[in-house]
PDB file of C-alpha atoms in Angstrom:
ATOM      1  CA  MET A   1     -12.986 -27.850  -1.212  1.00  0.00           C
ATOM      2  CA  ALA A   2      -9.724 -27.484  -3.142  1.00  0.00           C
ATOM      3  CA  LYS A   3      -6.507 -28.094  -1.263  1.00  0.00           C
ATOM      4  CA  ILE A   4      -4.466 -24.936  -0.605  1.00  0.00           C
ATOM      5  CA  ALA A   5      -0.823 -25.237  -1.694  1.00  0.00           C
ATOM      6  CA  HIS A   6       2.149 -23.869   0.260  1.00  0.00           C
ATOM      7  CA  SER A   7       4.215 -22.885  -2.744  1.00  0.00           C
ATOM      8  CA  TYR A   8       3.607 -21.096  -6.017  1.00  0.00           C
ATOM      9  CA  ASP A   9       6.108 -21.252  -8.863  1.00  0.00           C
ATOM     10  CA  ASP A  10       4.935 -18.546 -11.255  1.00  0.00           C
ATOM     11  CA  PRO A  11       5.736 -14.858 -10.653  1.00  0.00           C
ATOM     12  CA  VAL A  12       2.906 -12.831  -9.139  1.00  0.00           C
ATOM     13  CA  ARG A  13       2.928  -9.284 -10.486  1.00  0.00           C
ATOM     14  CA  ILE A  14       0.134  -7.549  -8.555  1.00  0.00           C
ATOM     15  CA  ALA A  15      -0.377  -7.384  -4.801  1.00  0.00           C
ATOM     16  CA  VAL A  16      -3.106  -5.960  -2.608  1.00  0.00           C
ATOM     17  CA  ILE A  17      -2.136  -4.800   0.870  1.00  0.00           C
ATOM     18  CA  GLY A  18      -5.276  -4.800   2.967  1.00  0.00           C
ATOM     19  CA  GLY A  19      -5.673  -2.479   5.933  1.00  0.00           C
ATOM     20  CA  THR A  20      -8.442  -1.896   8.418  1.00  0.00           C
ATOM     21  CA  GLY A  21     -11.691  -3.177   6.932  1.00  0.00           C
ATOM     22  CA  LEU A  22     -10.196  -4.965   3.941  1.00  0.00           C
ATOM     23  CA  GLN A  23      -8.636  -8.165   5.199  1.00  0.00           C
ATOM     24  CA  THR A  24      -9.883 -10.568   2.516  1.00  0.00           C
ATOM     25  CA  LEU A  25     -10.942 -10.433  -1.131  1.00  0.00           C
ATOM     26  CA  ALA A  26     -14.246 -12.232  -1.580  1.00  0.00           C
ATOM     27  CA  GLY A  27     -14.908 -13.883  -4.924  1.00  0.00           C
ATOM     28  CA  PHE A  28     -11.285 -14.739  -5.658  1.00  0.00           C
ATOM     29  CA  THR A  29     -10.063 -18.326  -5.719  1.00  0.00           C
ATOM     30  CA  HIS A  30      -7.525 -19.037  -2.994  1.00  0.00           C
ATOM     31  CA  ILE A  31      -4.762 -21.153  -4.553  1.00  0.00           C
ATOM     32  CA  ALA A  32      -1.786 -21.001  -2.183  1.00  0.00           C
ATOM     33  CA  THR A  33      -0.618 -19.634   1.147  1.00  0.00           C
ATOM     34  CA  LEU A  34       3.047 -18.635   1.370  1.00  0.00           C
ATOM     35  CA  THR A  35       4.994 -18.131   4.596  1.00  0.00           C
ATOM     36  CA  PRO A  36       8.260 -16.575   3.412  1.00  0.00           C
ATOM     37  CA  THR A  37      11.092 -15.048   5.388  1.00  0.00           C
ATOM     38  CA  THR A  38      13.391 -12.187   4.412  1.00  0.00           C
ATOM     39  CA  PRO A  39      16.594 -10.585   5.750  1.00  0.00           C
ATOM     40  CA  TRP A  40      14.227  -8.131   7.460  1.00  0.00           C
ATOM     41  CA  GLY A  41      12.145 -10.834   9.121  1.00  0.00           C
ATOM     42  CA  ALA A  42       8.715 -12.251   8.338  1.00  0.00           C
ATOM     43  CA  PRO A  43       5.892 -10.217   6.791  1.00  0.00           C
ATOM     44  CA  SER A  44       2.779  -9.109   8.679  1.00  0.00           C
ATOM     45  CA  SER A  45       0.814 -12.129   7.540  1.00  0.00           C
ATOM     46  CA  PRO A  46       1.118 -15.151   5.274  1.00  0.00           C
ATOM     47  CA  ILE A  47       0.768 -14.219   1.614  1.00  0.00           C
ATOM     48  CA  SER A  48      -2.430 -15.509   0.016  1.00  0.00           C
ATOM     49  CA  ILE A  49      -2.171 -16.226  -3.713  1.00  0.00           C
ATOM     50  CA  LEU A  50      -5.548 -15.678  -5.329  1.00  0.00           C
ATOM     51  CA  HIS A  51      -6.580 -16.469  -8.882  1.00  0.00           C
ATOM     52  CA  HIS A  52      -8.612 -13.979 -10.839  1.00  0.00           C
ATOM     53  CA  PRO A  53      -9.770 -14.591 -14.446  1.00  0.00           C
ATOM     54  CA  SER A  54      -8.232 -12.087 -16.860  1.00  0.00           C
ATOM     55  CA  PRO A  55     -10.899 -10.150 -18.820  1.00  0.00           C
ATOM     56  CA  SER A  56      -8.547 -10.328 -21.832  1.00  0.00           C
ATOM     57  CA  THR A  57      -7.839 -14.042 -21.942  1.00  0.00           C
ATOM     58  CA  GLY A  58     -10.054 -15.682 -19.341  1.00  0.00           C
ATOM     59  CA  LYS A  59      -6.975 -17.391 -17.941  1.00  0.00           C
ATOM     60  CA  PRO A  60      -6.264 -17.265 -14.198  1.00  0.00           C
ATOM     61  CA  PHE A  61      -4.357 -14.149 -13.203  1.00  0.00           C
ATOM     62  CA  PRO A  62      -2.542 -14.404  -9.851  1.00  0.00           C
ATOM     63  CA  ILE A  63      -2.904 -11.752  -7.161  1.00  0.00           C
ATOM     64  CA  ALA A  64      -0.970 -11.664  -3.879  1.00  0.00           C
ATOM     65  CA  PHE A  65      -2.850 -10.529  -0.773  1.00  0.00           C
ATOM     66  CA  LEU A  66      -1.159  -9.393   2.433  1.00  0.00           C
ATOM     67  CA  SER A  67      -2.914  -8.209   5.597  1.00  0.00           C
ATOM     68  CA  ARG A  68      -0.958  -5.186   6.830  1.00  0.00           C
ATOM     69  CA  HIS A  69      -1.930  -5.465  10.486  1.00  0.00           C
ATOM     70  CA  GLY A  70      -1.807  -9.252  10.715  1.00  0.00           C
ATOM     71  CA  LEU A  71      -4.473 -11.899  10.266  1.00  0.00           C
ATOM     72  CA  HIS A  72      -6.243 -10.797  13.444  1.00  0.00           C
ATOM     73  CA  HIS A  73      -5.297  -7.090  13.392  1.00  0.00           C
ATOM     74  CA  GLU A  74      -2.717  -7.671  16.093  1.00  0.00           C
ATOM     75  CA  LEU A  75      -0.041  -5.270  14.816  1.00  0.00           C
ATOM     76  CA  ALA A  76      -0.169  -1.587  15.750  1.00  0.00           C
ATOM     77  CA  PRO A  77       0.847   0.842  12.969  1.00  0.00           C
ATOM     78  CA  HIS A  78       4.368   1.289  14.346  1.00  0.00           C
ATOM     79  CA  GLU A  79       4.778  -2.501  14.628  1.00  0.00           C
ATOM     80  CA  VAL A  80       4.021  -3.315  10.981  1.00  0.00           C
ATOM     81  CA  PRO A  81       7.168  -4.911   9.470  1.00  0.00           C
ATOM     82  CA  SER A  82       6.981  -2.826   6.292  1.00  0.00           C
ATOM     83  CA  ARG A  83      10.453  -3.777   5.045  1.00  0.00           C
ATOM     84  CA  ALA A  84       9.639  -7.472   5.285  1.00  0.00           C
ATOM     85  CA  ASN A  85       6.266  -6.874   3.625  1.00  0.00           C
ATOM     86  CA  ILE A  86       7.666  -5.025   0.613  1.00  0.00           C
ATOM     87  CA  ALA A  87      10.735  -7.291   0.310  1.00  0.00           C
ATOM     88  CA  THR A  88       8.527 -10.390   0.390  1.00  0.00           C
ATOM     89  CA  LEU A  89       6.256  -9.067  -2.330  1.00  0.00           C
ATOM     90  CA  ARG A  90       9.145  -8.090  -4.599  1.00  0.00           C
ATOM     91  CA  SER A  91      10.757 -11.503  -4.087  1.00  0.00           C
ATOM     92  CA  ILE A  92       7.687 -13.307  -5.481  1.00  0.00           C
ATOM     93  CA  GLY A  93       7.629 -11.059  -8.541  1.00  0.00           C
ATOM     94  CA  VAL A  94       5.301  -8.238  -7.470  1.00  0.00           C
ATOM     95  CA  ARG A  95       5.864  -4.962  -9.323  1.00  0.00           C
ATOM     96  CA  THR A  96       2.484  -3.271  -8.670  1.00  0.00           C
ATOM     97  CA  ILE A  97       0.833  -2.735  -5.297  1.00  0.00           C
ATOM     98  CA  ILE A  98      -2.684  -1.497  -4.584  1.00  0.00           C
ATOM     99  CA  ALA A  99      -2.773  -0.571  -0.897  1.00  0.00           C
ATOM    100  CA  PHE A 100      -5.974   0.032   1.028  1.00  0.00           C
ATOM    101  CA  SER A 101      -6.272   2.224   4.110  1.00  0.00           C
ATOM    102  CA  ALA A 102      -8.936   3.629   6.390  1.00  0.00           C
ATOM    103  CA  VAL A 103      -8.442   7.376   6.909  1.00  0.00           C
ATOM    104  CA  GLY A 104      -9.862  10.307   8.805  1.00  0.00           C
ATOM    105  CA  SER A 105     -11.103  13.271   6.777  1.00  0.00           C
ATOM    106  CA  LEU A 106      -9.514  16.690   7.233  1.00  0.00           C
ATOM    107  CA  GLN A 107     -11.845  18.454   4.786  1.00  0.00           C
ATOM    108  CA  GLU A 108     -15.604  18.984   4.878  1.00  0.00           C
ATOM    109  CA  GLU A 109     -16.084  17.824   1.281  1.00  0.00           C
ATOM    110  CA  ILE A 110     -14.519  14.405   2.016  1.00  0.00           C
ATOM    111  CA  LYS A 111     -17.376  12.755   3.828  1.00  0.00           C
ATOM    112  CA  PRO A 112     -17.278   9.519   5.827  1.00  0.00           C
ATOM    113  CA  ARG A 113     -17.454   6.531   3.417  1.00  0.00           C
ATOM    114  CA  ASP A 114     -15.976   8.580   0.536  1.00  0.00           C
ATOM    115  CA  PHE A 115     -12.932   7.204  -1.285  1.00  0.00           C
ATOM    116  CA  VAL A 116      -9.763   9.201  -2.023  1.00  0.00           C
ATOM    117  CA  VAL A 117      -6.960   8.427  -4.501  1.00  0.00           C
ATOM    118  CA  PRO A 118      -4.126  10.407  -2.894  1.00  0.00           C
ATOM    119  CA  ASP A 119      -1.260  11.956  -4.816  1.00  0.00           C
ATOM    120  CA  GLN A 120       0.812  13.418  -1.974  1.00  0.00           C
ATOM    121  CA  VAL A 121       1.994  12.603   1.557  1.00  0.00           C
ATOM    122  CA  ILE A 122       3.120  14.643   4.550  1.00  0.00           C
ATOM    123  CA  ASP A 123       5.292  12.599   6.907  1.00  0.00           C
ATOM    124  CA  ARG A 124       4.460  12.995  10.590  1.00  0.00           C
ATOM    125  CA  THR A 125       5.937   9.694  11.745  1.00  0.00           C
ATOM    126  CA  LYS A 126       8.678   9.952  14.344  1.00  0.00           C
ATOM    127  CA  GLY A 127      11.518   7.743  13.156  1.00  0.00           C
ATOM    128  CA  ILE A 128      10.326   4.742  15.186  1.00  0.00           C
ATOM    129  CA  ARG A 129       9.614   2.719  12.034  1.00  0.00           C
ATOM    130  CA  PRO A 130      12.499   1.405   9.908  1.00  0.00           C
ATOM    131  CA  PHE A 131      12.015   3.200   6.596  1.00  0.00           C
ATOM    132  CA  THR A 132      14.781   2.217   4.159  1.00  0.00           C
ATOM    133  CA  PHE A 133      16.561  -0.808   2.722  1.00  0.00           C
ATOM    134  CA  PHE A 134      19.747   1.248   2.250  1.00  0.00           C
ATOM    135  CA  GLU A 135      21.623   1.433   5.552  1.00  0.00           C
ATOM    136  CA  GLY A 136      24.321  -0.250   7.602  1.00  0.00           C
ATOM    137  CA  GLY A 137      27.050   0.082   4.989  1.00  0.00           C
ATOM    138  CA  MET A 138      25.251   0.911   1.749  1.00  0.00           C
ATOM    139  CA  VAL A 139      23.711   4.291   1.005  1.00  0.00           C
ATOM    140  CA  GLY A 140      20.960   4.830  -1.559  1.00  0.00           C
ATOM    141  CA  HIS A 141      18.790   7.835  -2.384  1.00  0.00           C
ATOM    142  CA  VAL A 142      15.604   7.590  -4.449  1.00  0.00           C
ATOM    143  CA  GLY A 143      13.306  10.353  -5.664  1.00  0.00           C
ATOM    144  CA  PHE A 144      10.028  10.709  -3.778  1.00  0.00           C
ATOM    145  CA  ALA A 145       8.551  13.937  -5.154  1.00  0.00           C
ATOM    146  CA  ASP A 146       5.458  12.029  -6.261  1.00  0.00           C
ATOM    147  CA  PRO A 147       4.975   9.319  -3.615  1.00  0.00           C
ATOM    148  CA  PHE A 148       2.245   7.486  -5.550  1.00  0.00           C
ATOM    149  CA  ASP A 149       2.398   6.217  -9.125  1.00  0.00           C
ATOM    150  CA  PRO A 150       0.570   8.627 -11.497  1.00  0.00           C
ATOM    151  CA  ALA A 151      -0.053   6.027 -14.232  1.00  0.00           C
ATOM    152  CA  LEU A 152      -1.490   3.585 -11.718  1.00  0.00           C
ATOM    153  CA  ALA A 153      -3.551   6.373 -10.150  1.00  0.00           C
ATOM    154  CA  LYS A 154      -5.278   7.046 -13.494  1.00  0.00           C
ATOM    155  CA  ILE A 155      -6.537   3.479 -13.672  1.00  0.00           C
ATOM    156  CA  VAL A 156      -7.685   3.549 -10.048  1.00  0.00           C
ATOM    157  CA  GLN A 157      -9.530   6.825 -10.683  1.00  0.00           C
ATOM    158  CA  GLN A 158     -11.240   5.446 -13.808  1.00  0.00           C
ATOM    159  CA  CYS A 159     -12.399   2.360 -11.927  1.00  0.00           C
ATOM    160  CA  GLY A 160     -13.685   4.413  -9.022  1.00  0.00           C
ATOM    161  CA  HIS A 161     -15.658   6.723 -11.290  1.00  0.00           C
ATOM    162  CA  SER A 162     -17.120   3.740 -13.140  1.00  0.00           C
ATOM    163  CA  LEU A 163     -18.722   2.697  -9.838  1.00  0.00           C
ATOM    164  CA  ALA A 164     -20.091   6.173  -9.082  1.00  0.00           C
ATOM    165  CA  GLY A 165     -23.770   6.083  -8.280  1.00  0.00           C
ATOM    166  CA  GLU A 166     -23.408   2.627  -6.746  1.00  0.00           C
ATOM    167  CA  GLY A 167     -22.455   3.949  -3.344  1.00  0.00           C
ATOM    168  CA  VAL A 168     -18.950   5.026  -4.367  1.00  0.00           C
ATOM    169  CA  ARG A 169     -18.000   8.708  -4.172  1.00  0.00           C
ATOM    170  CA  LEU A 170     -14.439   9.340  -5.312  1.00  0.00           C
ATOM    171  CA  HIS A 171     -11.966  12.191  -4.856  1.00  0.00           C
ATOM    172  CA  ASP A 172      -9.283  12.061  -7.556  1.00  0.00           C
ATOM    173  CA  LYS A 173      -6.450  13.468  -5.482  1.00  0.00           C
ATOM    174  CA  GLY A 174      -5.502  14.468  -1.991  1.00  0.00           C
ATOM    175  CA  THR A 175      -2.701  14.788   0.529  1.00  0.00           C
ATOM    176  CA  VAL A 176      -2.376  12.076   3.160  1.00  0.00           C
ATOM    177  CA  VAL A 177      -0.948  13.153   6.492  1.00  0.00           C
ATOM    178  CA  CYS A 178       0.713  10.041   7.909  1.00  0.00           C
ATOM    179  CA  MET A 179       0.971  10.308  11.690  1.00  0.00           C
ATOM    180  CA  GLU A 180       2.665   7.991  14.153  1.00  0.00           C
ATOM    181  CA  GLY A 181      -0.276   6.857  16.256  1.00  0.00           C
ATOM    182  CA  PRO A 182      -1.597   4.605  17.609  1.00  0.00           C
ATOM    183  CA  GLN A 183      -3.466   7.427  19.384  1.00  0.00           C
ATOM    184  CA  PHE A 184      -5.627   9.731  17.269  1.00  0.00           C
ATOM    185  CA  SER A 185      -4.731  13.417  16.785  1.00  0.00           C
ATOM    186  CA  THR A 186      -5.223  16.253  19.225  1.00  0.00           C
ATOM    187  CA  ARG A 187      -7.575  18.998  18.094  1.00  0.00           C
ATOM    188  CA  ALA A 188      -4.628  21.391  17.736  1.00  0.00           C
ATOM    189  CA  GLU A 189      -2.799  18.907  15.499  1.00  0.00           C
ATOM    190  CA  SER A 190      -5.895  18.238  13.421  1.00  0.00           C
ATOM    191  CA  ASN A 191      -6.415  21.959  12.765  1.00  0.00           C
ATOM    192  CA  MET A 192      -2.732  22.385  11.941  1.00  0.00           C
ATOM    193  CA  TYR A 193      -2.911  19.574   9.356  1.00  0.00           C
ATOM    194  CA  ARG A 194      -5.937  21.278   7.807  1.00  0.00           C
ATOM    195  CA  SER A 195      -4.007  24.551   7.553  1.00  0.00           C
ATOM    196  CA  TRP A 196      -1.215  22.662   5.756  1.00  0.00           C
ATOM    197  CA  GLY A 197      -3.638  21.480   3.084  1.00  0.00           C
ATOM    198  CA  GLY A 198      -4.013  17.932   4.357  1.00  0.00           C
ATOM    199  CA  SER A 199      -6.962  16.042   2.889  1.00  0.00           C
ATOM    200  CA  VAL A 200      -7.007  12.891   5.008  1.00  0.00           C
ATOM    201  CA  ILE A 201      -4.989  11.377   7.826  1.00  0.00           C
ATOM    202  CA  ASN A 202      -3.817   7.818   8.479  1.00  0.00           C
ATOM    203  CA  MET A 203      -1.052   5.829  10.158  1.00  0.00           C
ATOM    204  CA  SER A 204      -0.132   3.484   7.300  1.00  0.00           C
ATOM    205  CA  ALA A 205       1.041   5.303   4.161  1.00  0.00           C
ATOM    206  CA  LEU A 206       4.623   5.478   5.404  1.00  0.00           C
ATOM    207  CA  PRO A 207       7.118   3.911   5.278  1.00  0.00           C
ATOM    208  CA  GLU A 208       5.181   1.573   2.969  1.00  0.00           C
ATOM    209  CA  ALA A 209       5.192   3.973  -0.005  1.00  0.00           C
ATOM    210  CA  LYS A 210       8.871   4.874   0.490  1.00  0.00           C
ATOM    211  CA  LEU A 211       9.942   1.248   0.612  1.00  0.00           C
ATOM    212  CA  ALA A 212       7.886   0.399  -2.473  1.00  0.00           C
ATOM    213  CA  ARG A 213       9.716   3.186  -4.314  1.00  0.00           C
ATOM    214  CA  GLU A 214      13.087   1.782  -3.213  1.00  0.00           C
ATOM    215  CA  ALA A 215      11.981  -1.663  -4.379  1.00  0.00           C
ATOM    216  CA  GLU A 216      11.009  -0.359  -7.862  1.00  0.00           C
ATOM    217  CA  ILE A 217       7.357  -1.209  -7.290  1.00  0.00           C
ATOM    218  CA  ALA A 218       4.524   0.944  -8.663  1.00  0.00           C
ATOM    219  CA  TYR A 219       2.412   1.812  -5.622  1.00  0.00           C
ATOM    220  CA  GLN A 220      -0.986   3.438  -5.210  1.00  0.00           C
ATOM    221  CA  MET A 221      -3.071   3.736  -2.079  1.00  0.00           C
ATOM    222  CA  ILE A 222      -6.869   3.776  -2.016  1.00  0.00           C
ATOM    223  CA  CYS A 223      -8.185   5.563   1.061  1.00  0.00           C
ATOM    224  CA  MET A 224     -11.640   5.261   2.563  1.00  0.00           C
ATOM    225  CA  SER A 225     -12.813   7.976   4.912  1.00  0.00           C
ATOM    226  CA  THR A 226     -14.274   6.521   8.090  1.00  0.00           C
ATOM    227  CA  ASP A 227     -14.728   9.729  10.113  1.00  0.00           C
ATOM    228  CA  TYR A 228     -14.095  13.431  10.283  1.00  0.00           C
ATOM    229  CA  ASP A 229     -10.964  13.910  12.358  1.00  0.00           C
ATOM    230  CA  CYS A 230     -11.439  15.673  15.697  1.00  0.00           C
ATOM    231  CA  TRP A 231     -11.370  19.182  14.123  1.00  0.00           C
ATOM    232  CA  HIS A 232     -15.013  18.660  13.121  1.00  0.00           C
ATOM    233  CA  ASP A 233     -17.996  19.441  15.346  1.00  0.00           C
ATOM    234  CA  SER A 234     -19.566  16.019  14.636  1.00  0.00           C
ATOM    235  CA  GLY A 235     -17.814  14.536  17.669  1.00  0.00           C
ATOM    236  CA  ASP A 236     -14.495  12.997  18.647  1.00  0.00           C
ATOM    237  CA  VAL A 237     -13.117  10.034  16.728  1.00  0.00           C
ATOM    238  CA  THR A 238     -13.733   6.614  18.282  1.00  0.00           C
ATOM    239  CA  VAL A 239     -12.840   3.100  17.219  1.00  0.00           C
ATOM    240  CA  GLU A 240     -16.566   2.294  17.163  1.00  0.00           C
ATOM    241  CA  MET A 241     -17.155   5.120  14.664  1.00  0.00           C
ATOM    242  CA  VAL A 242     -14.279   4.009  12.438  1.00  0.00           C
ATOM    243  CA  MET A 243     -15.270   0.350  12.415  1.00  0.00           C
ATOM    244  CA  GLY A 244     -18.958   1.131  11.976  1.00  0.00           C
ATOM    245  CA  ASN A 245     -18.326   3.082   8.777  1.00  0.00           C
ATOM    246  CA  MET A 246     -15.841   0.482   7.557  1.00  0.00           C
ATOM    247  CA  LYS A 247     -18.348  -2.316   8.038  1.00  0.00           C
ATOM    248  CA  ALA A 248     -21.137  -0.347   6.380  1.00  0.00           C
ATOM    249  CA  ASN A 249     -19.010   0.386   3.309  1.00  0.00           C
ATOM    250  CA  ALA A 250     -16.980  -2.847   3.167  1.00  0.00           C
ATOM    251  CA  GLU A 251     -18.780  -4.155   0.089  1.00  0.00           C
ATOM    252  CA  ASN A 252     -18.058  -0.946  -1.829  1.00  0.00           C
ATOM    253  CA  ALA A 253     -14.414  -1.204  -0.815  1.00  0.00           C
ATOM    254  CA  ARG A 254     -14.215  -4.779  -2.096  1.00  0.00           C
ATOM    255  CA  ARG A 255     -15.989  -3.883  -5.341  1.00  0.00           C
ATOM    256  CA  PHE A 256     -13.655  -0.934  -5.881  1.00  0.00           C
ATOM    257  CA  VAL A 257     -10.513  -3.011  -5.364  1.00  0.00           C
ATOM    258  CA  GLY A 258     -11.995  -5.807  -7.503  1.00  0.00           C
ATOM    259  CA  ALA A 259     -12.680  -3.375 -10.374  1.00  0.00           C
ATOM    260  CA  VAL A 260      -9.071  -2.144 -10.224  1.00  0.00           C
ATOM    261  CA  LEU A 261      -7.722  -5.705 -10.336  1.00  0.00           C
ATOM    262  CA  ASP A 262     -10.054  -6.524 -13.228  1.00  0.00           C
ATOM    263  CA  GLU A 263      -8.653  -3.621 -15.216  1.00  0.00           C
ATOM    264  CA  LEU A 264      -5.008  -4.244 -14.338  1.00  0.00           C
ATOM    265  CA  SER A 265      -5.262  -7.884 -15.407  1.00  0.00           C
ATOM    266  CA  LYS A 266      -5.952  -6.825 -19.007  1.00  0.00           C
ATOM    267  CA  ASP A 267      -3.074  -7.457 -21.412  1.00  0.00           C
ATOM    268  CA  GLU A 268      -2.942  -3.786 -22.437  1.00  0.00           C
ATOM    269  CA  HIS A 269      -1.613  -2.856 -18.990  1.00  0.00           C
ATOM    270  CA  GLU A 270       1.222  -5.390 -18.930  1.00  0.00           C
ATOM    271  CA  ASN A 271       4.067  -2.842 -19.001  1.00  0.00           C
ATOM    272  CA  LEU A 272       2.469  -0.787 -16.246  1.00  0.00           C
ATOM    273  CA  VAL A 273       1.903  -3.854 -14.076  1.00  0.00           C
ATOM    274  CA  LEU A 274       5.550  -4.828 -14.614  1.00  0.00           C
ATOM    275  CA  ALA A 275       6.530  -1.275 -13.578  1.00  0.00           C
ATOM    276  CA  LYS A 276       8.733  -0.940 -16.646  1.00  0.00           C
ATOM    277  CA  HIS A 277       8.710   2.850 -16.141  1.00  0.00           C
ATOM    278  CA  VAL A 278      10.679   2.493 -12.882  1.00  0.00           C
ATOM    279  CA  GLU A 279      12.664  -0.666 -13.638  1.00  0.00           C
ATOM    280  CA  GLY A 280      16.381  -0.187 -12.989  1.00  0.00           C
ATOM    281  CA  SER A 281      15.916   3.168 -11.257  1.00  0.00           C
ATOM    282  CA  VAL A 282      17.630   1.967  -8.073  1.00  0.00           C
ATOM    283  CA  LYS A 283      20.798   0.765  -9.798  1.00  0.00           C
ATOM    284  CA  PHE A 284      22.309   4.232  -9.880  1.00  0.00           C
ATOM    285  CA  ALA A 285      20.690   5.430  -6.654  1.00  0.00           C
ATOM    286  CA  GLY A 286      22.121   2.501  -4.704  1.00  0.00           C
ATOM    287  CA  GLY A 287      25.556   2.697  -6.281  1.00  0.00           C
ATOM    288  CA  ILE A 288      26.604   5.830  -4.396  1.00  0.00           C
ATOM    289  CA  THR A 289      28.657   3.838  -1.877  1.00  0.00           C
ATOM    290  CA  ALA A 290      31.917   2.687  -3.419  1.00  0.00           C
ATOM    291  CA  PRO A 291      32.353  -1.122  -3.397  1.00  0.00           C
ATOM    292  CA  ALA A 292      35.173  -0.876  -0.846  1.00  0.00           C
ATOM    293  CA  GLY A 293      32.839   0.825   1.615  1.00  0.00           C
ATOM    294  CA  ARG A 294      29.950  -1.621   1.396  1.00  0.00           C
ATOM    295  CA  SER A 295      29.559  -3.829   4.441  1.00  0.00           C
ATOM    296  CA  LYS A 296      29.179  -7.564   3.957  1.00  0.00           C
ATOM    297  CA  GLU A 297      25.796  -7.550   5.696  1.00  0.00           C
ATOM    298  CA  ALA A 298      24.435  -4.675   3.623  1.00  0.00           C
ATOM    299  CA  LYS A 299      25.590  -6.291   0.390  1.00  0.00           C
ATOM    300  CA  GLU A 300      23.917  -9.569   1.314  1.00  0.00           C
ATOM    301  CA  ARG A 301      20.626  -7.861   2.167  1.00  0.00           C
ATOM    302  CA  ILE A 302      20.556  -5.755  -0.988  1.00  0.00           C
ATOM    303  CA  ALA A 303      21.595  -8.732  -3.143  1.00  0.00           C
ATOM    304  CA  TRP A 304      18.623 -10.647  -1.728  1.00  0.00           C
ATOM    305  CA  LEU A 305      16.309  -7.827  -2.772  1.00  0.00           C
ATOM    306  CA  PHE A 306      18.039  -7.025  -6.088  1.00  0.00           C
ATOM    307  CA  PRO A 307      19.899 -10.110  -7.326  1.00  0.00           C
ATOM    308  CA  GLY A 308      22.805  -9.098  -9.576  1.00  0.00           C
ATOM    309  CA  TYR A 309      22.181  -5.343  -9.316  1.00  0.00           C
ATOM    310  CA  PHE A 310      25.334  -4.320  -7.481  1.00  0.00           C
ATOM    311  CA  ASP A 311      27.777  -7.120  -8.316  1.00  0.00           C
TER     312      ASP A 311
END
């Protein structure tokens, strides 16, 4: 068995954030385990660096893997240190994130075990979770009209459809309602979300997607429906139901994510993987606070995340 290193010198451009049901990536070679720290604390889990052969060159292509809820699923949704997670990934070179999440379905046509590539989010979190890097003496505003990356979504959709008929049923778009949790919805809430046009519901899309946008990282979530939310007459949502469907469809989830990584590791997608289309977008957004008004602490934190940006 190869020895696992505790450092990795080359930049890692793609990361997978695994949620409920996707806590490892089978078939990838584990090269290193990193235990970084950031000004926002430590991430949810150590970062696993995995090697994946590029279909273009055959050379090893590094992937970073982070377990959102901890190695043993010990972190509740409101306890996930999202700022540390995103800051850590950017610091090792990540510019593209594929995030996986279990979700409840708010629409009849999205059946349990279906996959959804969402394009919109409705925020129903309650301000408990820290949700920005720009605070405490440095203000920054970034656009969030389209919370997921459309170019990345196209590749994810293509990969999902290529697996159709092999147990994968894909919905090309949808609106994620991100609730606070950790309790599931009331029936009144569930019906309200349906009336708003919600497609699926989870507890993980935010602030993760917002922070990725602030960090100039292309971000796309892949959702897997594990249940009909409590609006449906099939019965109330239980942890047993969620985990049962996750376990039954885990192999499809791994194959789906693996197909996306295969495609992204091709040379033709280099500019997308490097997020060239959003590179530098925060320079102006974060420059709204005049230098005289920037606190020492805020400057140090932002300089850690964006070296040289606001000198």
